[in-house]
Amino acid sequence: MQHLKFILINFLSLFLIAGLSSLHAQIEHSSFTKILQQNVTESGFVNYKQLKKDEKKLDRYLDVLSDNTPKSNWTKNEKMAYLINTYNAYTLKLILDNYPVESIKDIGGLFSSPFTTDFIPFTTDFIPFNGERISLDDVEKGMLLEMNDPRVHFAINCASESCPKLQNEAFEAKHLDKQLDETTKEFILSKENKITKNQLQLSKIFKWYASDFENAAGSIIEFINPYISVHISDNASISFKDYSWKLNGK
């Protein structure tokens, strides 16, 4: 009887540990999906005026994020999904806190630069994270890009017209690879790029983060090739289009 009791106790202990482990990253990203579906068009434009009226829902999701930061036992996809959603949700919050605004680069005024992404909105520490405050740049460059998957450039949104569009669904660990492939292909085929066999007019994202694409695929051209129907020549010319920082509002 004592032996049976010992086995039962051990079984229950293992069951509890397994249960806790399976719940370690069960963040409710679906609430963010609902917010996005209600306020973001299929084209990625945001109804900030409407979202401002419903800001408490976004605030509740931000509380979930700050209360459930990534742990060491999370998978890579769980961490990536969390960080992408964090970047996008806090960018929305940043705009709402300064709304109405014509461009994210106007936040910070004279101290911002229109020529790089290294300006006040992206470097200000305002995101609660493990007892401190971090910036959007910390999320993107300090954590996401350290995971060596340049597709994240097309998943995060900087609230601007030339950014890869803000998707109207949250990123989820179980679907992450598919979501990243879809957002990458969608952006490459968008009006932000014009691609033929011998000539590429590309978004400045490919210029600013060229080393990320080169490290992943050998070159920008080799990174792009799998996502398009035309095979780009290795000798194709590359130029970069103007980048619009106008707010992605409808």
mmCIF file of C-alpha atoms in Angstrom:
data_model
loop_
_atom_site.group_PDB
_atom_site.id
_atom_site.type_symbol
_atom_site.label_atom_id
_atom_site.label_comp_id
_atom_site.label_asym_id
_atom_site.label_seq_id
_atom_site.Cartn_x
_atom_site.Cartn_y
_atom_site.Cartn_z
ATOM 1 C CA MET A 1 0.000 0.000 0.000
ATOM 2 C CA GLN A 2 2.827 2.369 0.896
ATOM 3 C CA HIS A 3 4.516 1.512 -2.395
ATOM 4 C CA LEU A 4 1.317 2.325 -4.326
ATOM 5 C CA LYS A 5 0.971 5.599 -2.429
ATOM 6 C CA PHE A 6 4.571 6.497 -3.328
ATOM 7 C CA ILE A 7 3.937 5.775 -7.015
ATOM 8 C CA LEU A 8 0.728 7.843 -6.976
ATOM 9 C CA ILE A 9 2.452 10.814 -5.341
ATOM 10 C CA ASN A 10 5.275 10.711 -7.887
ATOM 11 C CA PHE A 11 2.805 10.420 -10.759
ATOM 12 C CA LEU A 12 0.846 13.442 -9.533
ATOM 13 C CA SER A 13 4.063 15.406 -9.086
ATOM 14 C CA LEU A 14 5.186 14.636 -12.630
ATOM 15 C CA PHE A 15 1.726 15.495 -13.963
ATOM 16 C CA LEU A 16 1.794 18.859 -12.155
ATOM 17 C CA ILE A 17 5.266 19.684 -13.416
ATOM 18 C CA ALA A 18 4.301 18.753 -16.976
ATOM 19 C CA GLY A 19 1.153 20.833 -16.698
ATOM 20 C CA LEU A 20 3.030 23.869 -15.456
ATOM 21 C CA SER A 21 5.632 23.450 -18.190
ATOM 22 C CA SER A 22 2.961 23.317 -20.895
ATOM 23 C CA LEU A 23 1.454 26.528 -19.588
ATOM 24 C CA HIS A 24 4.681 28.471 -19.375
ATOM 25 C CA ALA A 25 4.050 30.517 -22.536
ATOM 26 C CA GLN A 26 0.287 30.497 -22.813
ATOM 27 C CA ILE A 27 -0.062 34.248 -23.296
ATOM 28 C CA GLU A 28 -3.438 35.377 -24.553
ATOM 29 C CA HIS A 29 -2.329 36.882 -27.894
ATOM 30 C CA SER A 30 -5.847 36.316 -29.234
ATOM 31 C CA SER A 31 -6.966 39.466 -27.417
ATOM 32 C CA PHE A 32 -4.466 41.400 -29.534
ATOM 33 C CA THR A 33 -5.860 39.763 -32.664
ATOM 34 C CA LYS A 34 -9.325 41.051 -31.738
ATOM 35 C CA ILE A 35 -7.963 44.577 -31.292
ATOM 36 C CA LEU A 36 -6.192 44.429 -34.649
ATOM 37 C CA GLN A 37 -9.194 43.015 -36.512
ATOM 38 C CA GLN A 38 -11.405 45.787 -35.150
ATOM 39 C CA ASN A 39 -9.008 48.622 -35.953
ATOM 40 C CA VAL A 40 -6.696 47.603 -38.811
ATOM 41 C CA THR A 41 -7.760 47.225 -42.443
ATOM 42 C CA GLU A 42 -6.678 44.410 -44.757
ATOM 43 C CA SER A 43 -4.230 46.914 -46.271
ATOM 44 C CA GLY A 44 -2.642 47.564 -42.897
ATOM 45 C CA PHE A 45 -4.029 51.029 -42.223
ATOM 46 C CA VAL A 46 -4.973 51.789 -38.630
ATOM 47 C CA ASN A 47 -8.072 53.619 -37.467
ATOM 48 C CA TYR A 48 -6.262 55.400 -34.637
ATOM 49 C CA LYS A 49 -9.246 57.600 -33.841
ATOM 50 C CA GLN A 50 -11.389 54.538 -33.208
ATOM 51 C CA LEU A 51 -8.603 52.710 -31.378
ATOM 52 C CA LYS A 52 -8.116 55.720 -29.090
ATOM 53 C CA LYS A 53 -11.697 55.330 -27.885
ATOM 54 C CA ASP A 54 -11.010 51.691 -27.087
ATOM 55 C CA GLU A 55 -7.524 52.154 -25.656
ATOM 56 C CA LYS A 56 -8.272 50.263 -22.426
ATOM 57 C CA LYS A 57 -8.427 46.982 -24.344
ATOM 58 C CA LEU A 58 -4.930 47.585 -25.681
ATOM 59 C CA ASP A 59 -3.753 48.561 -22.201
ATOM 60 C CA ARG A 60 -5.033 45.263 -20.803
ATOM 61 C CA TYR A 61 -3.077 43.351 -23.427
ATOM 62 C CA LEU A 62 0.043 45.369 -22.627
ATOM 63 C CA ASP A 63 -0.412 44.387 -18.982
ATOM 64 C CA VAL A 64 -0.491 40.726 -20.049
ATOM 65 C CA LEU A 65 2.789 41.229 -21.917
ATOM 66 C CA SER A 66 4.521 42.978 -19.023
ATOM 67 C CA ASP A 67 3.328 40.300 -16.564
ATOM 68 C CA ASN A 68 4.483 37.411 -18.764
ATOM 69 C CA THR A 69 7.946 38.193 -20.145
ATOM 70 C CA PRO A 70 9.885 35.374 -21.844
ATOM 71 C CA LYS A 71 11.493 32.730 -19.660
ATOM 72 C CA SER A 72 14.541 30.566 -20.350
ATOM 73 C CA ASN A 73 12.379 27.500 -21.032
ATOM 74 C CA TRP A 74 10.340 29.209 -23.772
ATOM 75 C CA THR A 75 10.949 28.019 -27.311
ATOM 76 C CA LYS A 76 12.516 30.315 -29.887
ATOM 77 C CA ASN A 77 9.167 30.703 -31.657
ATOM 78 C CA GLU A 78 7.415 31.594 -28.392
ATOM 79 C CA LYS A 79 10.002 34.289 -27.697
ATOM 80 C CA MET A 80 9.874 35.638 -31.237
ATOM 81 C CA ALA A 81 6.083 35.804 -31.325
ATOM 82 C CA TYR A 82 6.073 37.570 -27.965
ATOM 83 C CA LEU A 83 8.661 40.135 -29.077
ATOM 84 C CA ILE A 84 7.003 40.849 -32.441
ATOM 85 C CA ASN A 85 3.638 41.410 -30.756
ATOM 86 C CA THR A 86 5.317 43.526 -28.087
ATOM 87 C CA TYR A 87 6.914 45.744 -30.718
ATOM 88 C CA ASN A 88 3.688 46.184 -32.668
ATOM 89 C CA ALA A 89 1.442 46.692 -29.638
ATOM 90 C CA TYR A 90 3.712 49.244 -27.988
ATOM 91 C CA THR A 91 4.135 51.118 -31.272
ATOM 92 C CA LEU A 92 0.356 51.488 -31.369
ATOM 93 C CA LYS A 93 0.431 52.679 -27.760
ATOM 94 C CA LEU A 94 3.157 55.211 -28.575
ATOM 95 C CA ILE A 95 1.029 56.695 -31.366
ATOM 96 C CA LEU A 96 -2.082 56.792 -29.178
ATOM 97 C CA ASP A 97 -0.166 58.569 -26.400
ATOM 98 C CA ASN A 98 0.785 61.307 -28.896
ATOM 99 C CA TYR A 99 -2.325 61.263 -31.084
ATOM 100 C CA PRO A 100 -3.096 63.118 -33.287
ATOM 101 C CA VAL A 101 0.312 63.058 -34.978
ATOM 102 C CA GLU A 102 1.214 63.086 -38.667
ATOM 103 C CA SER A 103 4.301 60.898 -38.371
ATOM 104 C CA ILE A 104 6.002 58.803 -35.745
ATOM 105 C CA LYS A 105 9.181 60.784 -36.406
ATOM 106 C CA ASP A 106 7.427 63.916 -35.120
ATOM 107 C CA ILE A 107 7.401 62.383 -31.647
ATOM 108 C CA GLY A 108 10.433 63.843 -29.937
ATOM 109 C CA GLY A 109 10.425 66.986 -32.067
ATOM 110 C CA LEU A 110 13.760 68.611 -32.849
ATOM 111 C CA PHE A 111 15.731 65.730 -31.382
ATOM 112 C CA SER A 112 14.475 63.304 -34.006
ATOM 113 C CA SER A 113 16.173 62.672 -37.339
ATOM 114 C CA PRO A 114 14.248 61.899 -40.532
ATOM 115 C CA PHE A 115 17.314 60.271 -42.112
ATOM 116 C CA THR A 116 17.764 57.213 -39.899
ATOM 117 C CA THR A 117 15.671 54.990 -37.683
ATOM 118 C CA ASP A 118 17.787 56.025 -34.688
ATOM 119 C CA PHE A 119 15.468 58.715 -33.376
ATOM 120 C CA ILE A 120 13.605 59.394 -30.170
ATOM 121 C CA PRO A 121 10.492 57.184 -30.598
ATOM 122 C CA PHE A 122 12.638 54.118 -31.172
ATOM 123 C CA THR A 123 15.253 54.778 -28.508
ATOM 124 C CA THR A 124 13.040 55.983 -25.645
ATOM 125 C CA ASP A 125 12.731 53.510 -22.768
ATOM 126 C CA PHE A 126 8.988 53.175 -22.171
ATOM 127 C CA ILE A 127 8.253 49.433 -22.397
ATOM 128 C CA PRO A 128 8.022 47.603 -19.023
ATOM 129 C CA PHE A 129 10.229 44.516 -19.176
ATOM 130 C CA ASN A 130 11.483 42.460 -16.236
ATOM 131 C CA GLY A 131 11.397 45.316 -13.764
ATOM 132 C CA GLU A 132 12.958 47.933 -16.033
ATOM 133 C CA ARG A 133 12.063 50.030 -19.072
ATOM 134 C CA ILE A 134 13.321 49.238 -22.551
ATOM 135 C CA SER A 135 12.908 50.786 -26.002
ATOM 136 C CA LEU A 136 11.527 49.602 -29.330
ATOM 137 C CA ASP A 137 15.127 49.418 -30.549
ATOM 138 C CA ASP A 138 15.943 47.152 -27.605
ATOM 139 C CA VAL A 139 13.140 44.816 -28.658
ATOM 140 C CA GLU A 140 14.094 44.823 -32.339
ATOM 141 C CA LYS A 141 17.872 45.180 -32.460
ATOM 142 C CA GLY A 142 18.736 43.932 -29.005
ATOM 143 C CA MET A 143 16.558 40.820 -28.981
ATOM 144 C CA LEU A 144 14.662 39.968 -32.189
ATOM 145 C CA LEU A 145 17.560 40.425 -34.606
ATOM 146 C CA GLU A 146 19.807 38.418 -32.295
ATOM 147 C CA MET A 147 17.668 35.409 -33.261
ATOM 148 C CA ASN A 148 19.080 35.610 -36.809
ATOM 149 C CA ASP A 149 15.842 35.537 -38.782
ATOM 150 C CA PRO A 150 15.622 38.630 -41.034
ATOM 151 C CA ARG A 151 11.981 37.867 -41.833
ATOM 152 C CA VAL A 152 11.115 39.700 -38.615
ATOM 153 C CA HIS A 153 11.810 42.955 -40.500
ATOM 154 C CA PHE A 154 8.540 42.334 -42.336
ATOM 155 C CA ALA A 155 6.556 41.414 -39.235
ATOM 156 C CA ILE A 156 7.220 44.492 -37.104
ATOM 157 C CA ASN A 157 5.533 47.761 -37.970
ATOM 158 C CA CYS A 158 6.830 51.295 -37.335
ATOM 159 C CA ALA A 159 3.446 53.008 -37.874
ATOM 160 C CA SER A 160 4.540 54.442 -41.222
ATOM 161 C CA GLU A 161 3.310 54.111 -44.797
ATOM 162 C CA SER A 162 6.505 52.548 -46.132
ATOM 163 C CA CYS A 163 6.749 49.986 -43.349
ATOM 164 C CA PRO A 164 5.679 46.418 -43.950
ATOM 165 C CA LYS A 165 1.984 46.577 -43.190
ATOM 166 C CA LEU A 166 0.611 45.955 -39.734
ATOM 167 C CA GLN A 167 -1.090 42.572 -39.923
ATOM 168 C CA ASN A 168 -4.608 42.356 -38.504
ATOM 169 C CA GLU A 169 -3.750 39.282 -36.478
ATOM 170 C CA ALA A 170 -1.256 38.631 -33.705
ATOM 171 C CA PHE A 171 1.752 36.398 -34.289
ATOM 172 C CA GLU A 172 1.500 32.984 -32.637
ATOM 173 C CA ALA A 173 4.334 30.549 -31.909
ATOM 174 C CA LYS A 174 2.546 27.561 -33.459
ATOM 175 C CA HIS A 175 2.038 29.373 -36.776
ATOM 176 C CA LEU A 176 5.089 31.641 -36.689
ATOM 177 C CA ASP A 177 7.130 30.203 -39.569
ATOM 178 C CA LYS A 178 4.139 30.353 -41.904
ATOM 179 C CA GLN A 179 3.232 33.875 -40.754
ATOM 180 C CA LEU A 180 6.783 35.130 -41.257
ATOM 181 C CA ASP A 181 6.978 33.625 -44.747
ATOM 182 C CA GLU A 182 3.628 35.141 -45.711
ATOM 183 C CA THR A 183 4.466 38.628 -44.424
ATOM 184 C CA THR A 184 7.881 38.524 -46.116
ATOM 185 C CA LYS A 185 6.443 37.512 -49.474
ATOM 186 C CA GLU A 186 3.630 40.047 -49.173
ATOM 187 C CA PHE A 187 6.047 42.903 -48.573
ATOM 188 C CA ILE A 188 8.499 41.882 -51.283
ATOM 189 C CA LEU A 189 5.621 41.812 -53.791
ATOM 190 C CA SER A 190 4.129 45.091 -52.530
ATOM 191 C CA LYS A 191 4.398 48.535 -54.127
ATOM 192 C CA GLU A 192 7.352 49.258 -51.855
ATOM 193 C CA ASN A 193 9.492 47.193 -54.231
ATOM 194 C CA LYS A 194 9.745 46.976 -58.007
ATOM 195 C CA ILE A 195 11.567 43.864 -59.155
ATOM 196 C CA THR A 196 12.538 42.608 -62.600
ATOM 197 C CA LYS A 197 15.177 40.139 -63.724
ATOM 198 C CA ASN A 198 17.840 42.791 -64.204
ATOM 199 C CA GLN A 199 16.748 45.650 -61.990
ATOM 200 C CA LEU A 200 15.584 46.035 -58.410
ATOM 201 C CA GLN A 201 14.094 49.158 -56.848
ATOM 202 C CA LEU A 202 13.825 48.188 -53.219
ATOM 203 C CA SER A 203 12.585 49.495 -49.913
ATOM 204 C CA LYS A 204 15.283 51.129 -47.822
ATOM 205 C CA ILE A 205 14.745 48.337 -45.308
ATOM 206 C CA PHE A 206 16.982 46.249 -47.569
ATOM 207 C CA LYS A 207 19.632 48.989 -47.399
ATOM 208 C CA TRP A 208 19.446 49.675 -43.669
ATOM 209 C CA TYR A 209 19.599 45.993 -42.745
ATOM 210 C CA ALA A 210 21.563 44.634 -45.705
ATOM 211 C CA SER A 211 23.913 42.611 -43.492
ATOM 212 C CA ASP A 212 20.969 40.694 -41.992
ATOM 213 C CA PHE A 213 19.833 39.513 -45.421
ATOM 214 C CA GLU A 214 23.385 38.811 -46.577
ATOM 215 C CA ASN A 215 24.147 36.747 -43.485
ATOM 216 C CA ALA A 216 20.962 34.720 -43.942
ATOM 217 C CA ALA A 217 21.104 34.074 -47.691
ATOM 218 C CA GLY A 218 24.444 35.299 -49.023
ATOM 219 C CA SER A 219 23.024 38.418 -50.677
ATOM 220 C CA ILE A 220 19.897 40.546 -50.869
ATOM 221 C CA ILE A 221 19.105 39.011 -54.271
ATOM 222 C CA GLU A 222 19.389 35.464 -52.968
ATOM 223 C CA PHE A 223 17.136 36.351 -50.041
ATOM 224 C CA ILE A 224 14.448 37.746 -52.375
ATOM 225 C CA ASN A 225 14.595 35.089 -55.123
ATOM 226 C CA PRO A 226 12.545 32.352 -53.351
ATOM 227 C CA TYR A 227 9.632 34.751 -52.871
ATOM 228 C CA ILE A 228 9.129 35.838 -56.483
ATOM 229 C CA SER A 229 8.310 34.139 -59.782
ATOM 230 C CA VAL A 230 11.094 35.823 -61.796
ATOM 231 C CA HIS A 231 14.640 34.646 -61.093
ATOM 232 C CA ILE A 232 16.777 37.733 -60.523
ATOM 233 C CA SER A 233 20.119 37.901 -62.272
ATOM 234 C CA ASP A 234 23.165 37.951 -59.995
ATOM 235 C CA ASN A 235 24.279 41.069 -61.856
ATOM 236 C CA ALA A 236 20.982 42.938 -61.475
ATOM 237 C CA SER A 237 21.266 46.572 -60.472
ATOM 238 C CA ILE A 238 19.890 47.629 -57.094
ATOM 239 C CA SER A 239 18.581 51.045 -56.082
ATOM 240 C CA PHE A 240 16.487 52.092 -53.102
ATOM 241 C CA LYS A 241 13.178 53.940 -53.068
ATOM 242 C CA ASP A 242 12.223 56.924 -50.928
ATOM 243 C CA TYR A 243 10.775 55.978 -47.557
ATOM 244 C CA SER A 244 7.549 57.566 -46.344
ATOM 245 C CA TRP A 245 7.306 58.157 -42.587
ATOM 246 C CA LYS A 246 3.738 59.422 -42.935
ATOM 247 C CA LEU A 247 1.445 57.827 -40.341
ATOM 248 C CA ASN A 248 -0.222 54.612 -41.479
ATOM 249 C CA GLY A 249 -3.621 55.927 -40.421
ATOM 250 C CA LYS A 250 -6.842 55.792 -42.391
#
